[in-house]
Amino acid sequence: MQRACAGSDRRAPKRCGRLFASGRAHRLPGASVSNMPASRTRQEEVYRLLRADILSGRVQPGERLAFAALCDRFSVSVGAVREALQRLAEQSLVRSEPQRGFVVMPLSEADLRDLTEARVHIETLTLRQAIRDGDLDWEGRLVAVHHRLAVTPVYAPGHPDRLSEAWAEVHNEFHGVLLAGCRNPRLTEIANHLRASAELYRRWSVPLSDRTHPRDIPAEHAAIVDAVLARDAELASRRLAEHIETTTRLLLESGRLSV
């Protein structure tokens, strides 16, 4: 059965088996696609729910995502599952490995250091150009999204160690608008891709900001915005770099990552 699921769509049944690679019955939590609004496509719902499972930690870094179990959970064809996994791979949330198929992206100190270095170089360069090129409309959009971010609860209700999905969405929008004043689409595209690649690390760092090193994330965002509105590219770039590097430092000091 598992071989058929991993093969072509023509040979695969509409529903596949229930087992993950471990061989035991294991249904991931989450709603069935069949219960979702008809306006959303099945592929979109598989992608959305699986992404939420990965970012919430219900599926662990390095865990195999077997086609059989996913087909069974979502009651969809292998093609819908493959489409969702390919989209997640583009965001660096999963990757394909020989002999294993798709797995949740493993987290490591080496990768985090490389990613942080790239983000600091690219995002600060993009921000400098945004401050140089951005107009009044860009400033207005930045102020507006920053206000929405500031009034959105950071943590999920009843879960002080997990980000609110609403906050995470506005946070992503904030960082996108922050760089949107840059008129070089190549730079903004690379910067946005690198930031998306850091999402899993960012989620894992959330519990650490309170347990080991108190961190005032809203104050960090406000400091960046103040420097941008003052058109102080040097200060804004330094504060953005510190904002990115703080997340990295918390994770490296936690010892939660593989070497």
mmCIF file of C-alpha atoms in Angstrom:
data_model
loop_
_atom_site.group_PDB
_atom_site.id
_atom_site.type_symbol
_atom_site.label_atom_id
_atom_site.label_comp_id
_atom_site.label_asym_id
_atom_site.label_seq_id
_atom_site.Cartn_x
_atom_site.Cartn_y
_atom_site.Cartn_z
ATOM 1 C CA MET A 1 0.000 0.000 0.000
ATOM 2 C CA GLN A 2 2.691 2.495 0.906
ATOM 3 C CA ARG A 3 4.515 1.848 -2.367
ATOM 4 C CA ALA A 4 1.364 2.638 -4.302
ATOM 5 C CA CYS A 5 0.871 5.882 -2.390
ATOM 6 C CA ALA A 6 4.403 7.041 -3.113
ATOM 7 C CA GLY A 7 4.063 6.275 -6.787
ATOM 8 C CA SER A 8 2.035 7.878 -9.527
ATOM 9 C CA ASP A 9 -1.419 9.375 -8.978
ATOM 10 C CA ARG A 10 -2.858 6.990 -11.574
ATOM 11 C CA ARG A 11 -2.019 3.933 -9.489
ATOM 12 C CA ALA A 12 -2.729 5.426 -6.073
ATOM 13 C CA PRO A 13 -6.128 4.924 -4.422
ATOM 14 C CA LYS A 14 -8.117 7.870 -3.238
ATOM 15 C CA ARG A 15 -7.499 6.802 0.368
ATOM 16 C CA CYS A 16 -4.308 5.291 1.599
ATOM 17 C CA GLY A 17 -3.287 3.431 4.722
ATOM 18 C CA ARG A 18 -3.017 4.782 8.239
ATOM 19 C CA LEU A 19 0.538 3.993 9.291
ATOM 20 C CA PHE A 20 3.461 6.353 9.610
ATOM 21 C CA ALA A 21 6.983 5.089 9.119
ATOM 22 C CA SER A 22 6.947 3.792 12.694
ATOM 23 C CA GLY A 23 4.344 1.204 11.727
ATOM 24 C CA ARG A 24 1.869 2.202 14.427
ATOM 25 C CA ALA A 25 -1.554 3.805 14.016
ATOM 26 C CA HIS A 26 -1.023 7.520 14.253
ATOM 27 C CA ARG A 27 -3.530 10.130 13.214
ATOM 28 C CA LEU A 28 -2.334 13.699 13.421
ATOM 29 C CA PRO A 29 -4.687 16.113 15.178
ATOM 30 C CA GLY A 30 -6.667 18.462 12.989
ATOM 31 C CA ALA A 31 -9.907 18.760 11.108
ATOM 32 C CA SER A 32 -10.830 16.641 8.130
ATOM 33 C CA VAL A 33 -10.678 18.399 4.782
ATOM 34 C CA SER A 34 -14.199 17.196 4.002
ATOM 35 C CA ASN A 35 -15.508 19.430 6.820
ATOM 36 C CA MET A 36 -13.915 22.594 5.421
ATOM 37 C CA PRO A 37 -15.779 25.311 3.453
ATOM 38 C CA ALA A 38 -16.377 24.334 -0.154
ATOM 39 C CA SER A 39 -14.753 27.578 -1.356
ATOM 40 C CA ARG A 40 -11.321 26.250 -0.434
ATOM 41 C CA THR A 41 -9.671 23.649 -2.559
ATOM 42 C CA ARG A 42 -8.663 20.347 -1.030
ATOM 43 C CA GLN A 43 -5.014 20.981 -1.821
ATOM 44 C CA GLU A 44 -5.141 24.357 -0.075
ATOM 45 C CA GLU A 45 -6.635 22.859 3.076
ATOM 46 C CA VAL A 46 -4.094 20.027 3.205
ATOM 47 C CA TYR A 47 -1.341 22.605 2.888
ATOM 48 C CA ARG A 48 -2.811 24.918 5.534
ATOM 49 C CA LEU A 49 -3.463 22.237 8.148
ATOM 50 C CA LEU A 50 -0.146 20.480 7.635
ATOM 51 C CA ARG A 51 1.719 23.775 7.866
ATOM 52 C CA ALA A 52 -0.078 24.526 11.134
ATOM 53 C CA ASP A 53 0.903 21.092 12.495
ATOM 54 C CA ILE A 54 4.563 21.721 11.675
ATOM 55 C CA LEU A 55 4.693 25.247 13.089
ATOM 56 C CA SER A 56 2.825 24.287 16.265
ATOM 57 C CA GLY A 57 5.222 21.413 16.954
ATOM 58 C CA ARG A 58 2.592 18.688 16.614
ATOM 59 C CA VAL A 59 4.916 17.280 13.958
ATOM 60 C CA GLN A 60 8.549 17.397 15.056
ATOM 61 C CA PRO A 61 11.598 18.531 13.054
ATOM 62 C CA GLY A 62 13.082 15.544 11.242
ATOM 63 C CA GLU A 63 9.859 13.511 11.421
ATOM 64 C CA ARG A 64 8.911 11.612 8.289
ATOM 65 C CA LEU A 65 5.700 12.647 6.526
ATOM 66 C CA ALA A 66 4.469 9.381 5.051
ATOM 67 C CA PHE A 67 2.086 9.713 2.111
ATOM 68 C CA ALA A 68 -0.069 6.858 3.415
ATOM 69 C CA ALA A 69 -0.898 8.538 6.728
ATOM 70 C CA LEU A 70 -1.496 11.931 5.149
ATOM 71 C CA CYS A 71 -3.816 10.497 2.491
ATOM 72 C CA ASP A 72 -5.792 8.766 5.202
ATOM 73 C CA ARG A 73 -5.970 11.748 7.531
ATOM 74 C CA PHE A 74 -7.151 14.212 4.913
ATOM 75 C CA SER A 75 -9.178 11.757 2.795
ATOM 76 C CA VAL A 76 -7.520 13.004 -0.380
ATOM 77 C CA SER A 77 -5.499 11.613 -3.256
ATOM 78 C CA VAL A 78 -1.731 11.371 -3.191
ATOM 79 C CA GLY A 79 -1.615 14.216 -5.714
ATOM 80 C CA ALA A 80 -3.177 16.644 -3.251
ATOM 81 C CA VAL A 81 -0.702 15.596 -0.579
ATOM 82 C CA ARG A 82 2.244 15.922 -2.960
ATOM 83 C CA GLU A 83 1.142 19.430 -3.972
ATOM 84 C CA ALA A 84 0.941 20.522 -0.318
ATOM 85 C CA LEU A 85 4.365 19.066 0.485
ATOM 86 C CA GLN A 86 5.951 20.771 -2.510
ATOM 87 C CA ARG A 87 4.585 24.133 -1.343
ATOM 88 C CA LEU A 88 5.924 23.511 2.149
ATOM 89 C CA ALA A 89 9.303 22.587 0.654
ATOM 90 C CA GLU A 90 9.397 25.961 -1.111
ATOM 91 C CA GLN A 91 9.072 27.573 2.328
ATOM 92 C CA SER A 92 11.848 25.375 3.766
ATOM 93 C CA LEU A 93 9.426 23.738 6.192
ATOM 94 C CA VAL A 94 9.911 20.247 4.724
ATOM 95 C CA ARG A 95 12.467 18.638 2.446
ATOM 96 C CA SER A 96 12.742 15.500 0.360
ATOM 97 C CA GLU A 97 15.362 12.942 1.367
ATOM 98 C CA PRO A 98 16.526 9.841 -0.562
ATOM 99 C CA GLN A 99 14.900 6.617 0.673
ATOM 100 C CA ARG A 100 12.779 8.544 3.202
ATOM 101 C CA GLY A 101 10.570 10.835 1.165
ATOM 102 C CA PHE A 102 9.442 14.090 2.746
ATOM 103 C CA VAL A 103 10.466 14.992 6.292
ATOM 104 C CA VAL A 104 9.910 18.071 8.420
ATOM 105 C CA MET A 105 12.959 20.292 8.051
ATOM 106 C CA PRO A 106 15.533 19.313 10.708
ATOM 107 C CA LEU A 107 16.870 22.117 12.873
ATOM 108 C CA SER A 108 20.594 22.468 13.483
ATOM 109 C CA GLU A 109 23.037 24.979 14.917
ATOM 110 C CA ALA A 110 25.052 25.080 11.695
ATOM 111 C CA ASP A 111 22.016 25.813 9.530
ATOM 112 C CA LEU A 112 20.739 28.454 11.948
ATOM 113 C CA ARG A 113 24.099 30.244 11.954
ATOM 114 C CA ASP A 114 24.228 30.230 8.150
ATOM 115 C CA LEU A 115 20.620 31.375 7.843
ATOM 116 C CA THR A 116 21.115 34.167 10.371
ATOM 117 C CA GLU A 117 24.226 35.444 8.618
ATOM 118 C CA ALA A 118 22.400 35.511 5.281
ATOM 119 C CA ARG A 119 19.338 37.203 6.764
ATOM 120 C CA VAL A 120 21.319 39.930 8.482
ATOM 121 C CA HIS A 121 23.251 40.775 5.312
ATOM 122 C CA ILE A 122 20.266 40.681 2.940
ATOM 123 C CA GLU A 123 17.524 42.111 5.147
ATOM 124 C CA THR A 124 19.571 45.049 6.408
ATOM 125 C CA LEU A 125 20.671 45.854 2.850
ATOM 126 C CA THR A 126 17.039 45.714 1.722
ATOM 127 C CA LEU A 127 15.950 47.895 4.640
ATOM 128 C CA ARG A 128 18.577 50.512 3.819
ATOM 129 C CA GLN A 129 17.241 50.731 0.287
ATOM 130 C CA ALA A 130 13.654 50.816 1.561
ATOM 131 C CA ILE A 131 14.507 53.816 3.752
ATOM 132 C CA ARG A 132 16.193 55.475 0.790
ATOM 133 C CA ASP A 133 13.396 54.766 -1.709
ATOM 134 C CA GLY A 134 10.225 54.408 0.369
ATOM 135 C CA ASP A 135 7.567 57.098 0.039
ATOM 136 C CA LEU A 136 4.953 58.479 2.425
ATOM 137 C CA ASP A 137 2.472 55.758 1.470
ATOM 138 C CA TRP A 138 5.004 53.123 2.533
ATOM 139 C CA GLU A 139 5.509 54.874 5.863
ATOM 140 C CA GLY A 140 1.752 54.938 6.387
ATOM 141 C CA ARG A 141 1.397 51.224 5.673
ATOM 142 C CA LEU A 142 4.263 50.475 8.061
ATOM 143 C CA VAL A 143 2.677 52.506 10.864
ATOM 144 C CA ALA A 144 -0.683 50.820 10.282
ATOM 145 C CA VAL A 145 0.605 47.249 10.307
ATOM 146 C CA HIS A 146 2.822 47.987 13.302
ATOM 147 C CA HIS A 147 -0.222 49.201 15.219
ATOM 148 C CA ARG A 148 -2.138 46.018 14.373
ATOM 149 C CA LEU A 149 0.858 43.962 15.484
ATOM 150 C CA ALA A 150 1.144 45.869 18.758
ATOM 151 C CA VAL A 151 -2.516 45.263 19.708
ATOM 152 C CA THR A 152 -2.619 41.580 18.667
ATOM 153 C CA PRO A 153 -1.980 39.093 21.520
ATOM 154 C CA VAL A 154 1.388 37.405 21.045
ATOM 155 C CA TYR A 155 0.502 34.052 22.587
ATOM 156 C CA ALA A 156 -2.281 31.605 21.836
ATOM 157 C CA PRO A 157 -5.096 31.642 24.437
ATOM 158 C CA GLY A 158 -4.237 29.201 27.205
ATOM 159 C CA HIS A 159 -0.851 28.409 25.651
ATOM 160 C CA PRO A 160 1.800 30.868 26.892
ATOM 161 C CA ASP A 161 4.534 28.880 25.145
ATOM 162 C CA ARG A 162 2.941 29.036 21.693
ATOM 163 C CA LEU A 163 2.511 31.940 19.301
ATOM 164 C CA SER A 164 -0.945 33.103 18.360
ATOM 165 C CA GLU A 165 -1.585 32.345 14.697
ATOM 166 C CA ALA A 166 -3.178 35.783 14.325
ATOM 167 C CA TRP A 167 -0.027 37.428 15.708
ATOM 168 C CA ALA A 168 2.241 35.288 13.527
ATOM 169 C CA GLU A 169 0.294 36.357 10.436
ATOM 170 C CA VAL A 170 0.492 40.067 11.266
ATOM 171 C CA HIS A 171 4.144 39.674 12.286
ATOM 172 C CA ASN A 172 4.956 38.236 8.880
ATOM 173 C CA GLU A 173 3.061 41.084 7.223
ATOM 174 C CA PHE A 174 4.936 43.641 9.343
ATOM 175 C CA HIS A 175 8.341 42.380 8.260
ATOM 176 C CA GLY A 176 7.172 42.248 4.651
ATOM 177 C CA VAL A 177 5.947 45.853 4.703
ATOM 178 C CA LEU A 178 9.134 46.919 6.496
ATOM 179 C CA LEU A 179 11.166 45.970 3.432
ATOM 180 C CA ALA A 180 8.512 46.801 0.816
ATOM 181 C CA GLY A 181 9.849 50.318 0.303
ATOM 182 C CA CYS A 182 12.859 48.814 -1.480
ATOM 183 C CA ARG A 183 12.498 49.173 -5.257
ATOM 184 C CA ASN A 184 14.704 46.198 -6.061
ATOM 185 C CA PRO A 185 12.310 43.222 -6.384
ATOM 186 C CA ARG A 186 15.189 40.753 -6.473
ATOM 187 C CA LEU A 187 16.366 41.856 -3.046
ATOM 188 C CA THR A 188 12.903 41.818 -1.485
ATOM 189 C CA GLU A 189 12.192 38.369 -2.938
ATOM 190 C CA ILE A 190 15.396 36.913 -1.485
ATOM 191 C CA ALA A 191 14.815 38.626 1.869
ATOM 192 C CA ASN A 192 11.255 37.323 2.119
ATOM 193 C CA HIS A 193 12.360 33.793 1.246
ATOM 194 C CA LEU A 194 15.085 33.813 3.897
ATOM 195 C CA ARG A 195 12.658 35.100 6.505
ATOM 196 C CA ALA A 196 10.172 32.343 5.610
ATOM 197 C CA SER A 197 12.973 29.798 6.010
ATOM 198 C CA ALA A 198 13.484 31.011 9.573
ATOM 199 C CA GLU A 199 9.853 30.544 10.639
ATOM 200 C CA LEU A 200 10.353 27.127 12.213
ATOM 201 C CA TYR A 201 13.349 28.365 14.217
ATOM 202 C CA ARG A 202 11.321 31.397 15.296
ATOM 203 C CA ARG A 203 8.491 29.223 16.610
ATOM 204 C CA TRP A 204 10.911 27.064 18.591
ATOM 205 C CA SER A 205 12.472 30.140 20.193
ATOM 206 C CA VAL A 206 9.203 31.460 21.634
ATOM 207 C CA PRO A 207 9.175 29.561 24.966
ATOM 208 C CA LEU A 208 12.823 30.489 25.546
ATOM 209 C CA SER A 209 12.266 34.248 25.560
ATOM 210 C CA ASP A 210 10.467 34.042 28.884
ATOM 211 C CA ARG A 211 12.154 31.065 30.508
ATOM 212 C CA THR A 212 15.806 31.936 30.014
ATOM 213 C CA HIS A 213 16.114 35.534 28.840
ATOM 214 C CA PRO A 214 13.211 37.975 29.197
ATOM 215 C CA ARG A 215 12.583 39.550 25.823
ATOM 216 C CA ASP A 216 10.359 42.481 24.901
ATOM 217 C CA ILE A 217 9.533 41.717 21.282
ATOM 218 C CA PRO A 218 7.004 44.593 20.892
ATOM 219 C CA ALA A 219 9.683 47.038 22.087
ATOM 220 C CA GLU A 220 12.113 45.645 19.495
ATOM 221 C CA HIS A 221 9.580 46.223 16.732
ATOM 222 C CA ALA A 222 8.788 49.736 17.973
ATOM 223 C CA ALA A 223 12.482 50.635 18.050
ATOM 224 C CA ILE A 224 12.902 49.506 14.443
ATOM 225 C CA VAL A 225 9.877 51.519 13.296
ATOM 226 C CA ASP A 226 11.045 54.640 15.136
ATOM 227 C CA ALA A 227 14.416 54.494 13.379
ATOM 228 C CA VAL A 228 12.769 53.911 9.993
ATOM 229 C CA LEU A 229 10.419 56.874 10.394
ATOM 230 C CA ALA A 230 13.400 59.006 11.393
ATOM 231 C CA ARG A 231 15.020 57.842 8.128
ATOM 232 C CA ASP A 232 18.062 56.714 10.105
ATOM 233 C CA ALA A 233 19.225 53.805 7.937
ATOM 234 C CA GLU A 234 22.227 53.000 10.116
ATOM 235 C CA LEU A 235 20.228 52.765 13.344
ATOM 236 C CA ALA A 236 17.321 50.915 11.741
ATOM 237 C CA SER A 237 19.644 48.348 10.174
ATOM 238 C CA ARG A 238 21.451 47.792 13.472
ATOM 239 C CA ARG A 239 18.191 47.299 15.348
ATOM 240 C CA LEU A 240 16.871 44.876 12.724
ATOM 241 C CA ALA A 241 20.111 42.878 12.887
ATOM 242 C CA GLU A 242 19.871 42.715 16.692
ATOM 243 C CA HIS A 243 16.241 41.615 16.408
ATOM 244 C CA ILE A 244 17.193 38.718 14.127
ATOM 245 C CA GLU A 245 20.286 37.757 16.103
ATOM 246 C CA THR A 246 18.455 37.648 19.438
ATOM 247 C CA THR A 247 16.287 34.767 18.231
ATOM 248 C CA THR A 248 19.406 32.920 17.113
ATOM 249 C CA ARG A 249 21.196 33.517 20.397
ATOM 250 C CA LEU A 250 18.283 32.192 22.447
ATOM 251 C CA LEU A 251 18.144 28.986 20.438
ATOM 252 C CA LEU A 252 21.896 28.417 20.461
ATOM 253 C CA GLU A 253 22.071 28.934 24.224
ATOM 254 C CA SER A 254 19.137 26.574 24.806
ATOM 255 C CA GLY A 255 20.972 23.494 23.548
ATOM 256 C CA ARG A 256 17.793 22.325 21.785
ATOM 257 C CA LEU A 257 19.394 22.103 18.348
ATOM 258 C CA SER A 258 21.625 19.406 16.899
ATOM 259 C CA VAL A 259 25.152 20.430 15.983
#
